[in-house]
Short mmCIF file of C-alpha atoms and ligand atoms in Angstrom, two decimals:
data_model
loop_
_atom_site.label_atom_id
_atom_site.label_comp_id
_atom_site.label_asym_id
_atom_site.label_seq_id
_atom_site.Cartn_x
_atom_site.Cartn_y
_atom_site.Cartn_z
CA MET K 1 0.00 0.00 0.00
CA ILE K 2 1.34 3.42 -0.96
CA VAL K 3 0.81 6.35 1.41
CA ALA K 4 1.00 9.83 -0.10
CA ALA K 5 1.16 12.48 2.62
CA ASP K 6 0.99 15.49 0.33
CA THR K 7 -0.22 16.49 -3.12
CA ALA K 8 3.30 16.38 -4.65
CA ALA K 9 3.73 12.76 -3.53
CA LEU K 10 0.25 11.92 -4.84
CA MET K 11 0.97 13.53 -8.23
CA GLU K 12 4.13 11.48 -8.51
CA LYS K 13 2.25 8.23 -7.95
CA ILE K 14 -1.11 8.80 -9.55
CA ASP K 15 -0.03 8.41 -13.19
CA VAL K 16 1.47 4.97 -12.62
CA MET K 17 -1.42 3.50 -10.61
CA PRO K 18 -3.28 0.84 -12.60
CA ARG K 19 -6.69 1.82 -13.93
CA PRO K 20 -9.58 1.79 -13.34
CA LEU K 21 -9.18 3.68 -10.08
CA CYS K 22 -11.99 3.96 -7.56
CA LEU K 23 -11.78 6.59 -4.82
CA VAL K 24 -13.22 6.38 -1.31
CA PRO K 25 -13.13 9.88 0.25
CA THR K 26 -13.17 9.86 4.08
CA MET K 27 -12.33 12.03 7.06
CA GLY K 28 -10.67 9.10 8.83
CA ALA K 29 -11.51 7.52 12.22
CA LEU K 30 -12.42 4.59 10.04
CA HIS K 31 -15.11 2.11 11.08
CA GLU K 32 -16.92 -0.79 9.43
CA GLY K 33 -18.97 1.64 7.32
CA HIS K 34 -15.85 3.04 5.68
CA LEU K 35 -14.38 -0.44 5.26
CA ALA K 36 -17.53 -1.57 3.45
CA LEU K 37 -16.97 1.31 1.00
CA ILE K 38 -13.36 0.20 0.45
CA HIS K 39 -14.52 -3.37 -0.23
CA GLU K 40 -17.11 -2.05 -2.68
CA ALA K 41 -14.36 -0.08 -4.45
CA ARG K 42 -12.37 -3.31 -4.81
CA ARG K 43 -15.41 -5.07 -6.24
CA VAL K 44 -15.78 -2.24 -8.77
CA VAL K 45 -12.15 -2.12 -9.98
CA GLY K 46 -11.38 -5.85 -9.72
CA THR K 47 -8.07 -7.31 -8.58
CA THR K 48 -5.99 -5.40 -11.13
CA GLY K 49 -7.44 -1.89 -10.65
CA THR K 50 -6.61 0.62 -7.91
CA VAL K 51 -8.52 1.24 -4.69
CA ALA K 52 -7.66 4.70 -3.38
CA VAL K 53 -8.70 6.18 -0.03
CA SER K 54 -8.37 9.79 1.07
CA ILE K 55 -8.21 10.66 4.76
CA PHE K 56 -8.67 14.38 5.25
CA VAL K 57 -10.60 16.24 7.94
CA ASN K 58 -11.77 19.02 5.65
CA PRO K 59 -11.83 22.23 7.70
CA ILE K 60 -14.04 24.20 5.31
CA GLN K 61 -17.02 21.85 5.74
CA PHE K 62 -17.23 22.34 9.52
CA ASP K 63 -19.70 24.91 10.76
CA ARG K 64 -18.66 24.53 14.42
CA LYS K 65 -15.02 24.96 15.48
CA GLU K 66 -15.45 22.59 18.41
CA ASP K 67 -16.64 19.80 16.08
CA LEU K 68 -13.53 20.29 13.92
CA ASP K 69 -11.18 20.45 16.93
CA LYS K 70 -12.69 17.34 18.54
CA TYR K 71 -12.93 15.28 15.35
CA PRO K 72 -11.00 12.01 16.06
CA ARG K 73 -7.76 11.58 14.07
CA PRO K 74 -6.29 8.10 14.75
CA LEU K 75 -4.05 8.14 11.67
CA SER K 76 -1.87 5.07 12.28
CA ALA K 77 -4.89 2.87 13.15
CA ASP K 78 -6.60 4.21 10.00
CA LEU K 79 -3.62 3.32 7.81
CA ALA K 80 -3.53 -0.20 9.28
CA ALA K 81 -7.29 -0.54 8.61
CA CYS K 82 -6.84 0.61 4.99
CA GLU K 83 -4.05 -1.89 4.49
CA ALA K 84 -6.11 -4.73 6.00
CA ALA K 85 -9.10 -3.78 3.82
CA GLY K 86 -6.92 -4.03 0.71
CA ALA K 87 -6.49 -0.37 -0.29
CA ASP K 88 -3.65 0.30 -2.75
CA LEU K 89 -3.17 4.03 -2.23
CA VAL K 90 -3.98 6.30 0.72
CA PHE K 91 -3.79 10.09 0.57
CA THR K 92 -3.34 11.85 3.94
CA PRO K 93 -2.77 15.56 3.28
CA GLU K 94 -2.52 18.34 5.85
CA SER K 95 -4.95 21.22 5.54
CA GLY K 96 -2.25 23.59 4.26
CA GLN K 97 -1.60 21.11 1.42
CA MET K 98 -5.18 21.24 0.22
CA TYR K 99 -5.93 24.96 0.57
CA HIS K 100 -3.67 27.83 -0.37
CA ALA K 101 -3.83 30.63 2.19
CA ASP K 102 -5.47 32.84 -0.47
CA HIS K 103 -7.71 30.18 -2.07
CA SER K 104 -10.76 31.89 -3.50
CA ILE K 105 -12.70 29.37 -5.61
CA THR K 106 -15.39 27.11 -4.15
CA VAL K 107 -18.11 24.86 -5.59
CA SER K 108 -21.61 25.43 -4.31
CA GLU K 109 -24.90 23.71 -4.89
CA ASN K 110 -27.90 25.94 -4.42
CA ARG K 111 -31.04 23.84 -4.32
CA LEU K 112 -30.63 20.47 -2.60
CA SER K 113 -28.37 22.16 -0.02
CA SER K 114 -31.13 24.43 1.21
CA PHE K 115 -32.85 21.61 3.11
CA LEU K 116 -32.03 19.27 6.02
CA CYS K 117 -28.34 19.40 7.05
CA GLY K 118 -27.74 22.25 4.61
CA ALA K 119 -30.25 24.41 6.46
CA SER K 120 -28.74 23.75 9.87
CA ARG K 121 -25.07 23.78 8.80
CA PRO K 122 -24.47 26.90 6.66
CA GLY K 123 -21.62 26.43 4.18
CA HIS K 124 -21.27 22.73 4.93
CA PHE K 125 -22.15 21.37 1.49
CA SER K 126 -20.12 24.01 -0.30
CA GLY K 127 -17.15 22.77 1.76
CA VAL K 128 -18.00 19.17 0.83
CA CYS K 129 -18.44 19.90 -2.89
CA THR K 130 -15.21 21.89 -3.01
CA VAL K 131 -13.07 19.20 -1.38
CA VAL K 132 -14.70 16.35 -3.30
CA MET K 133 -14.17 18.16 -6.60
CA LYS K 134 -10.52 18.74 -5.68
CA LEU K 135 -10.12 15.05 -4.84
CA PHE K 136 -11.75 14.04 -8.14
CA MET K 137 -9.26 16.27 -9.99
CA LEU K 138 -6.26 15.02 -7.99
CA PHE K 139 -7.06 11.32 -8.44
CA ARG K 140 -8.66 11.45 -11.90
CA ALA K 141 -10.72 8.50 -10.64
CA GLN K 142 -13.08 6.54 -12.87
CA SER K 143 -15.48 6.03 -9.95
CA ALA K 144 -15.99 6.98 -6.32
CA VAL K 145 -17.98 5.35 -3.50
CA PHE K 146 -20.05 7.30 -0.98
CA GLY K 147 -22.26 6.08 1.88
CA LYS K 148 -26.03 6.38 1.68
CA LYS K 149 -25.94 7.25 5.38
CA ASP K 150 -25.14 10.79 4.23
CA PHE K 151 -27.90 10.65 1.64
CA GLN K 152 -28.10 14.42 1.16
CA GLN K 153 -24.34 14.53 0.54
CA LEU K 154 -24.68 11.68 -1.98
CA ALA K 155 -27.53 13.47 -3.78
CA ILE K 156 -25.56 16.72 -3.93
CA ILE K 157 -22.41 15.03 -5.25
CA LYS K 158 -24.44 13.26 -7.95
CA ARG K 159 -25.94 16.65 -8.86
CA MET K 160 -22.49 18.27 -8.98
CA VAL K 161 -21.20 15.52 -11.27
CA ARG K 162 -24.24 15.87 -13.52
CA ASP K 163 -24.30 19.65 -13.65
CA LEU K 164 -20.54 20.13 -14.10
CA ASN K 165 -20.07 17.15 -16.47
CA VAL K 166 -17.47 15.56 -14.21
CA PRO K 167 -16.31 12.31 -15.88
CA ILE K 168 -16.78 9.96 -12.93
CA GLU K 169 -19.28 7.33 -11.81
CA ILE K 170 -20.75 7.85 -8.33
CA ILE K 171 -21.62 4.68 -6.43
CA GLY K 172 -23.82 4.70 -3.29
CA HIS K 173 -23.37 2.08 -0.56
CA ALA K 174 -25.91 1.01 2.07
CA THR K 175 -25.56 2.24 5.66
CA ILE K 176 -23.64 -0.06 7.99
CA ARG K 177 -25.07 -0.22 11.52
CA GLU K 178 -24.09 -1.40 14.98
CA ALA K 179 -25.92 -4.51 16.23
CA ASP K 180 -28.39 -2.27 18.11
CA GLY K 181 -29.25 -0.32 14.95
CA LEU K 182 -27.19 2.83 15.54
CA ALA K 183 -25.66 3.99 12.25
CA MET K 184 -21.88 3.74 12.46
CA SER K 185 -20.24 7.15 12.63
CA SER K 186 -16.80 8.47 13.50
CA ARG K 187 -18.57 10.72 16.00
CA ASN K 188 -20.04 7.79 18.00
CA VAL K 189 -16.80 7.48 19.99
CA ARG K 190 -17.47 10.93 21.43
CA LEU K 191 -20.70 9.74 23.10
CA SER K 192 -20.61 9.01 26.85
CA PRO K 193 -21.55 5.40 27.77
CA GLU K 194 -25.04 6.65 28.77
CA GLN K 195 -25.49 8.56 25.52
CA ARG K 196 -24.24 5.59 23.51
CA ALA K 197 -26.80 3.36 25.26
CA ASP K 198 -29.56 5.89 24.48
CA ALA K 199 -28.59 6.60 20.84
CA PRO K 200 -30.32 3.60 19.16
CA ILE K 201 -33.58 5.45 19.92
CA ILE K 202 -32.84 7.52 16.81
CA ARG K 203 -33.14 4.54 14.47
CA ARG K 204 -36.05 3.06 16.46
CA SER K 205 -38.02 6.31 16.23
CA LEU K 206 -37.58 6.48 12.48
CA THR K 207 -38.52 2.85 11.85
CA ALA K 208 -41.52 3.06 14.22
CA ALA K 209 -42.80 6.06 12.25
CA ARG K 210 -42.14 4.24 8.98
CA ASP K 211 -44.31 1.37 10.21
CA LEU K 212 -47.31 3.75 10.09
CA LEU K 213 -46.85 3.87 6.34
CA SER K 214 -47.48 0.14 6.01
CA LEU K 215 -50.67 0.67 8.03
CA GLY K 216 -51.84 3.08 5.33
CA GLU K 217 -50.81 6.47 6.79
CA ARG K 218 -49.77 8.91 4.03
CA GLN K 219 -49.84 12.24 5.86
CA ALA K 220 -46.37 13.56 6.64
CA GLU K 221 -47.69 15.42 9.69
CA SER K 222 -48.81 12.18 11.40
CA ILE K 223 -45.59 10.33 10.57
CA LEU K 224 -43.47 13.25 11.79
CA ALA K 225 -45.55 13.50 14.98
CA ALA K 226 -45.02 9.79 15.68
CA ALA K 227 -41.26 10.06 15.13
CA ARG K 228 -41.03 13.20 17.28
CA HIS K 229 -43.07 11.58 20.07
CA HIS K 230 -40.71 8.59 20.05
CA LEU K 231 -37.54 10.73 19.97
CA GLU K 232 -38.81 12.88 22.82
CA LYS K 233 -38.85 9.83 25.08
CA SER K 234 -35.10 10.31 25.30
CA GLN K 235 -34.06 12.55 28.19
CA MET K 236 -30.66 13.11 26.61
CA LEU K 237 -30.94 14.04 22.96
CA LYS K 238 -31.97 17.32 21.38
CA ILE K 239 -33.58 17.26 17.95
CA ASP K 240 -31.78 19.51 15.47
CA TYR K 241 -34.26 18.74 12.69
CA LEU K 242 -36.79 16.07 11.85
CA SER K 243 -38.07 16.28 8.27
CA LEU K 244 -39.98 14.30 5.72
CA VAL K 245 -38.78 15.13 2.23
CA ASP K 246 -39.11 13.94 -1.35
CA ALA K 247 -36.36 11.40 -2.08
CA GLU K 248 -35.33 13.20 -5.27
CA THR K 249 -35.86 16.93 -4.75
CA LEU K 250 -35.34 16.84 -0.94
CA GLU K 251 -38.23 19.30 -0.63
CA PRO K 252 -40.62 18.81 2.30
CA VAL K 253 -43.72 16.82 1.38
CA ALA K 254 -47.19 16.92 2.95
CA THR K 255 -48.61 13.70 1.51
CA ILE K 256 -46.50 10.70 0.58
CA ARG K 257 -47.20 9.72 -3.01
CA ARG K 258 -43.64 9.15 -4.22
CA PRO K 259 -40.52 7.76 -2.54
CA ALA K 260 -39.72 9.97 0.43
CA ILE K 261 -37.14 10.17 3.20
CA LEU K 262 -37.75 10.64 6.92
CA ALA K 263 -34.53 12.19 8.19
CA THR K 264 -33.25 13.51 11.48
CA ALA K 265 -30.21 15.10 13.06
CA CYS K 266 -29.92 14.92 16.86
CA PHE K 267 -27.47 16.34 19.34
CA TYR K 268 -26.07 14.56 22.37
CA ASP K 269 -24.47 17.62 23.96
CA THR K 270 -22.22 18.78 21.12
CA VAL K 271 -22.15 15.45 19.23
CA ARG K 272 -24.43 15.62 16.22
CA LEU K 273 -25.71 12.35 14.73
CA ILE K 274 -27.81 11.88 11.58
CA ASP K 275 -29.97 9.04 10.32
CA HIS K 276 -32.87 8.47 7.94
CA VAL K 277 -35.26 5.86 6.59
CA GLU K 278 -36.74 5.54 3.14
CA LEU K 279 -40.52 5.67 2.84
CA LEU K 280 -41.81 3.82 -0.22
CA PRO K 281 -45.56 4.25 -0.77
P1 AMP L 1 -16.82 10.52 6.67
O1 AMP L 1 -15.49 9.97 7.07
O2 AMP L 1 -17.80 10.62 7.79
O3 AMP L 1 -16.71 11.79 5.86
O4 AMP L 1 -17.45 9.44 5.69
C1 AMP L 1 -16.75 9.01 4.56
C2 AMP L 1 -17.68 8.18 3.72
O5 AMP L 1 -18.13 7.07 4.48
C3 AMP L 1 -18.94 8.95 3.29
O6 AMP L 1 -19.26 8.59 1.96
C4 AMP L 1 -19.98 8.44 4.26
O7 AMP L 1 -21.30 8.50 3.76
C5 AMP L 1 -19.53 7.01 4.44
N1 AMP L 1 -20.05 6.45 5.70
C6 AMP L 1 -19.94 6.98 6.94
N2 AMP L 1 -20.59 6.21 7.84
C7 AMP L 1 -21.13 5.18 7.14
C8 AMP L 1 -21.92 4.04 7.50
N3 AMP L 1 -22.30 3.83 8.76
N4 AMP L 1 -22.29 3.20 6.52
C9 AMP L 1 -21.91 3.41 5.23
N5 AMP L 1 -21.17 4.45 4.83
C10 AMP L 1 -20.77 5.33 5.77
#
């Protein structure tokens, strides 16, 4: 496995890496969810292609300084995990490597980003689009794998690729969960033992509300009320948002007639967790 710690080292290597190349962009603190993406990348490129992973805690996508400062960065464990998962190339730049002090160009998406996480984290998706576009240019990858856990991010990246004619295939991978249903996240390690024990209520609330759909309920208001009622049983979490949106446009819906998404973001103190379920009428 080759480790490139800066853009110059990456540029030196990238031309000689066998193609096709599939990229898995991450912020590190790797867990089973990330490893599933790496395995998917291997499946896509086959034994002779290149599986590339980037590990970069992208400062410009953080809306809260504390979240950036406290983001876990276990680099040597991450490199060992990449190696064990069969990655061929890992890119681990420092922030100064990725952004010139006077950088002045960003990529922004202006429709899908106005909902859900985009509404509660100003500038977040512009930071994501900018770094992902830079990674696509650096790696000149044929494909890239993203988790469906961050479904709004996946939708926005697909839109960016479509609207800017970026020559890359975007592959979505199912959410990997802990045995108790909690979606795996690098932020889970920041939960106290009590918060960690409470956190599966997020998934349970969403699936309980989804069950109403199979009983014939189509009104978003009733499904949202059920999910909120369930979430509010927790004494520890604070709801950031709870929304029911169209699966394609991400706009709020009143009556479910097409595939929709019930999505939430919740805080345990300063740790923000997201999850969602699909609602198929
Ligand atoms: P992150 O390191 O949080 O930026 O995530 C890097 C990639 O891993 C993104 O495409 C995420 O959607 C994906 N990812 C994170 N958690 C999970 C999970 N539990 N299951 C599947 N993919 C995930």
